[in-house]
């Protein structure tokens, strides 16, 4: 936690919350920075940003409640709205944000793919920073490891499973954070060679899907559940589903959506 005194008011904002706010802010200013050379309107960037913040919180929470721990929330329904206690799933945020983006662009009659391409670097940057918040909160923890870079979580308020505290774990939050910063660099480089609409968002989806699939191998929070008889985690299954969709999107957009 941060320990702040502002105008005589003592505040202790959680590190996770501070980094999440920084993640959203960085994504917003990144989108604003890139919108002008892409010829996109700042007012739509602002509206979409607010929509993404709201849909991210709702989508991340809904996915966690419905797929990762439904029996608990069936027994404790009032806990569904207790978002301050944690319990979010990134893919839920990403999927609902994409859907809400489609709805917004249809209603306002603007180009969805153009704004999705704009968002690609912002999302990569935001996830990279957000996962640092996960690291400090102790959520999204890794499996036990004997590797020299294993980390231990011992703080009593850490979200790490009580049975895994004081045990060296894979820093999966850091793995994903580093991976997302690399994806951010790649998409930024690709943006300078932008040849067709949808190129950046589909490249991001493929790159992030591969990254997330690999990181899931080292995750230790197995309570999130598995599919196909325990073969894949929910996030691995979604990652595998995104890849063919993105490849089809690339094939279609290369043929039918060239940049002028």
Coordinates of C-alpha atoms in Angstrom, one line a residue:
X1 CA 0.0 0.0 0.0
X2 CA 1.0 3.6 -0.5
X3 CA 1.0 5.8 2.6
X4 CA -0.1 9.4 1.7
X5 CA -1.0 12.5 3.6
X6 CA -2.9 14.9 1.4
X7 CA -4.2 18.2 2.9
X8 CA -4.3 16.5 6.3
X9 CA -6.2 13.5 5.0
X10 CA -4.4 10.2 5.6
X11 CA -4.8 7.8 2.7
X12 CA -3.6 4.2 2.1
X13 CA -4.6 3.3 -1.5
X14 CA -3.7 -0.3 -2.4
X15 CA -0.8 -0.7 -4.8
X16 CA -3.0 -2.8 -7.1
X17 CA -5.6 0.0 -7.4
X18 CA -2.9 2.6 -8.1
X19 CA -1.3 0.5 -10.8
X20 CA -4.6 -0.3 -12.3
X21 CA -5.4 3.4 -12.5
X22 CA -2.0 4.0 -14.1
X23 CA -2.7 1.2 -16.6
X24 CA -6.0 2.7 -17.8
X25 CA -4.4 6.2 -17.9
X26 CA -1.4 5.1 -19.8
X27 CA -3.7 3.3 -22.3
X28 CA -5.8 6.4 -22.7
X29 CA -2.9 8.8 -23.4
X30 CA -1.3 6.2 -25.7
X31 CA -4.6 6.2 -27.7
X32 CA -4.8 10.0 -27.8
X33 CA -1.2 10.2 -28.9
X34 CA -1.7 7.9 -31.8
X35 CA -5.2 9.0 -32.8
X36 CA -4.2 12.3 -34.5
X37 CA -1.8 10.8 -37.1
X38 CA -4.4 8.1 -37.8
X39 CA -7.0 10.7 -38.5
X40 CA -9.3 9.6 -35.7
X41 CA -11.5 11.9 -33.6
X42 CA -10.4 12.5 -30.0
X43 CA -14.1 12.7 -28.8
X44 CA -14.6 9.1 -29.9
X45 CA -11.3 8.0 -28.2
X46 CA -12.6 9.6 -25.0
X47 CA -16.0 7.9 -25.2
X48 CA -14.6 4.5 -26.1
X49 CA -12.1 4.8 -23.2
X50 CA -14.9 5.4 -20.7
X51 CA -16.8 2.5 -22.2
X52 CA -13.8 0.3 -22.0
X53 CA -13.2 1.1 -18.3
X54 CA -16.8 0.3 -17.4
X55 CA -17.1 -2.9 -19.6
X56 CA -13.7 -4.1 -18.4
X57 CA -14.8 -4.0 -14.7
X58 CA -18.2 -5.6 -15.5
X59 CA -16.8 -8.2 -18.0
X60 CA -13.9 -9.2 -15.7
X61 CA -16.2 -9.7 -12.8
X62 CA -18.9 -11.5 -14.7
X63 CA -16.5 -14.0 -16.2
X64 CA -15.0 -14.7 -12.7
X65 CA -18.4 -15.2 -11.2
X66 CA -19.9 -17.3 -14.0
X67 CA -16.9 -19.5 -14.8
X68 CA -14.2 -19.5 -12.2
X69 CA -16.1 -19.8 -8.9
X70 CA -19.9 -20.1 -9.5
X71 CA -20.6 -22.3 -6.6
X72 CA -19.2 -19.8 -4.1
X73 CA -21.3 -17.0 -5.5
X74 CA -24.4 -19.2 -5.7
X75 CA -24.1 -19.6 -1.9
X76 CA -23.0 -16.0 -1.3
X77 CA -24.9 -13.9 -3.9
X78 CA -24.2 -10.6 -2.1
X79 CA -20.5 -11.1 -2.7
X80 CA -21.0 -10.6 -6.5
X81 CA -21.0 -6.9 -6.1
X82 CA -18.1 -6.9 -3.7
X83 CA -15.6 -6.0 -6.4
X84 CA -13.2 -4.5 -3.9
X85 CA -12.4 -8.0 -2.7
X86 CA -10.9 -9.0 -6.0
X87 CA -12.0 -11.6 -8.4
X88 CA -11.5 -10.5 -12.0
X89 CA -10.7 -12.3 -15.2
X90 CA -8.8 -10.4 -17.9
X91 CA -10.3 -12.2 -20.8
X92 CA -13.8 -11.3 -19.6
X93 CA -12.7 -7.6 -19.7
X94 CA -11.2 -8.0 -23.1
X95 CA -14.2 -9.8 -24.7
X96 CA -16.8 -7.5 -23.3
X97 CA -14.8 -4.4 -24.3
X98 CA -14.5 -5.7 -27.9
X99 CA -18.3 -6.3 -28.0
X100 CA -19.1 -2.9 -26.6
X101 CA -16.7 -1.4 -29.1
X102 CA -18.7 -3.0 -31.9
X103 CA -22.0 -1.6 -30.5
X104 CA -20.6 1.9 -30.0
X105 CA -19.1 2.1 -33.5
X106 CA -22.3 0.8 -35.1
X107 CA -24.4 3.4 -33.2
X108 CA -22.0 6.2 -34.1
X109 CA -21.3 5.0 -37.6
X110 CA -17.6 5.1 -37.3
X111 CA -15.0 2.5 -38.5
X112 CA -14.7 -0.2 -35.9
X113 CA -11.4 -1.7 -37.2
X114 CA -9.7 1.7 -37.2
X115 CA -10.4 2.3 -33.6
X116 CA -9.6 -1.3 -32.7
X117 CA -6.2 -0.9 -34.4
X118 CA -5.8 2.3 -32.4
X119 CA -6.5 0.4 -29.2
X120 CA -4.1 -2.4 -29.8
X121 CA -1.0 -0.7 -28.3
X122 CA -3.0 0.7 -25.5
X123 CA -4.3 -2.7 -24.5
X124 CA -0.9 -4.3 -24.5
X125 CA 0.6 -1.4 -22.5
X126 CA -2.3 -1.4 -20.0
X127 CA -2.1 -5.2 -19.4
X128 CA 1.6 -4.9 -18.9
X129 CA 1.2 -2.3 -16.2
X130 CA -1.9 -4.0 -14.7
X131 CA -0.1 -7.3 -14.2
X132 CA 2.5 -5.4 -12.1
X133 CA -0.5 -4.6 -9.8
X134 CA -1.4 -8.3 -9.7
X135 CA 2.1 -9.0 -8.6
X136 CA 2.0 -6.6 -5.7
X137 CA -1.5 -7.8 -4.7
X138 CA -0.3 -11.5 -4.8
X139 CA -3.2 -12.5 -7.1
X140 CA -2.8 -14.6 -10.4
X141 CA 0.0 -16.4 -8.6
X142 CA 2.3 -19.1 -10.1
X143 CA 2.9 -22.7 -9.3
X144 CA 5.7 -23.7 -6.9
X145 CA 9.2 -23.6 -8.4
X146 CA 12.8 -24.3 -7.5
X147 CA 14.0 -21.7 -10.1
X148 CA 16.3 -19.0 -8.5
X149 CA 13.8 -16.3 -9.6
X150 CA 10.9 -17.8 -7.6
X151 CA 9.1 -15.3 -5.4
X152 CA 7.4 -15.8 -2.1
X153 CA 4.2 -14.0 -0.9
X154 CA 4.0 -13.6 2.9
X155 CA 1.9 -10.5 3.6
X156 CA -1.3 -11.3 5.5
X157 CA -3.4 -9.3 3.0
X158 CA -1.9 -11.0 -0.1
X159 CA -4.4 -12.8 -2.3
X160 CA -2.1 -15.7 -2.7
X161 CA -3.5 -19.1 -1.5
X162 CA -2.7 -19.4 2.2
X163 CA -1.2 -22.9 1.5
X164 CA 1.3 -21.4 -0.9
X165 CA 2.5 -18.4 1.1
X166 CA 6.2 -18.5 2.1
X167 CA 6.8 -21.0 -0.8
X168 CA 8.8 -19.9 -3.9
X169 CA 6.4 -19.5 -6.8
X170 CA 6.7 -18.7 -10.5
X171 CA 6.3 -14.9 -10.9
X172 CA 3.7 -15.4 -13.6
X173 CA 2.4 -11.8 -13.2
X174 CA 5.9 -10.6 -14.2
X175 CA 6.1 -13.1 -17.1
X176 CA 3.0 -11.7 -18.5
X177 CA 3.9 -8.1 -17.8
X178 CA 7.2 -8.5 -19.7
X179 CA 5.5 -10.3 -22.5
X180 CA 2.9 -7.6 -22.9
X181 CA 5.6 -4.9 -23.0
X182 CA 7.3 -6.8 -25.8
X183 CA 4.0 -7.1 -27.6
X184 CA 3.5 -3.3 -27.2
X185 CA 6.9 -2.8 -28.8
X186 CA 6.1 -5.2 -31.6
X187 CA 2.6 -3.6 -32.3
X188 CA 4.2 -0.1 -32.2
X189 CA 6.8 -1.2 -34.8
X190 CA 4.0 -2.9 -36.9
X191 CA 2.0 0.3 -36.7
X192 CA 4.7 2.1 -38.8
X193 CA 4.1 -0.6 -41.5
X194 CA 0.3 -0.6 -41.2
X195 CA -1.1 -1.9 -44.5
X196 CA -4.7 -2.9 -43.9
X197 CA -7.5 -2.3 -41.4
X198 CA -7.6 -4.7 -38.5
X199 CA -3.9 -5.6 -38.9
X200 CA -2.8 -4.3 -35.5
X201 CA -5.7 -5.6 -33.4
X202 CA -5.5 -9.1 -35.0
X203 CA -1.8 -9.2 -34.6
X204 CA -2.2 -8.3 -30.9
X205 CA -4.8 -11.0 -30.4
X206 CA -2.6 -13.6 -31.8
X207 CA 0.5 -12.5 -29.9
X208 CA -1.4 -12.1 -26.6
X209 CA -3.1 -15.5 -27.0
X210 CA 0.2 -17.3 -27.4
X211 CA 1.7 -15.4 -24.5
X212 CA -1.3 -16.1 -22.2
X213 CA -1.4 -19.8 -23.2
X214 CA 2.3 -20.2 -22.2
X215 CA 1.9 -18.2 -18.9
X216 CA -1.1 -20.4 -18.0
X217 CA 1.3 -23.4 -17.9
X218 CA 3.0 -21.9 -14.9
X219 CA 0.0 -20.5 -13.1
X220 CA -0.8 -22.0 -9.7
X221 CA -4.3 -20.7 -9.0
X222 CA -6.0 -23.8 -10.3
X223 CA -9.3 -23.0 -8.6
X224 CA -10.2 -21.1 -11.8
X225 CA -11.2 -24.3 -13.5
X226 CA -10.4 -26.3 -16.6
X227 CA -12.3 -27.5 -19.7
X228 CA -12.2 -30.7 -21.8
X229 CA -11.5 -33.0 -18.9
X230 CA -8.8 -30.8 -17.4
X231 CA -6.7 -30.5 -20.6
X232 CA -6.9 -26.7 -20.8
X233 CA -7.6 -23.9 -18.4
X234 CA -10.4 -21.5 -19.4
X235 CA -7.9 -18.9 -20.4
X236 CA -5.9 -21.4 -22.5
X237 CA -9.1 -22.5 -24.3
X238 CA -10.1 -18.9 -25.0
X239 CA -6.5 -18.2 -26.3
X240 CA -6.7 -21.2 -28.7
X241 CA -10.1 -19.9 -29.8
X242 CA -8.9 -16.4 -30.5
X243 CA -6.0 -17.5 -32.9
X244 CA -8.1 -19.0 -35.7
X245 CA -10.6 -16.0 -35.4
X246 CA -7.7 -13.6 -35.7
X247 CA -6.1 -15.5 -38.6
X248 CA -9.4 -15.4 -40.5
X249 CA -9.6 -11.7 -39.7
X250 CA -6.2 -11.1 -41.2
X251 CA -7.0 -13.1 -44.3
X252 CA -10.3 -11.2 -44.8
X253 CA -8.9 -7.7 -44.1
X254 CA -5.8 -8.1 -46.3
X255 CA -8.1 -8.8 -49.2
X256 CA -11.0 -6.4 -48.5
X257 CA -9.8 -3.7 -46.1
X258 CA -6.6 -2.2 -47.5
X259 CA -5.5 1.2 -46.2
X260 CA -5.9 4.0 -48.7

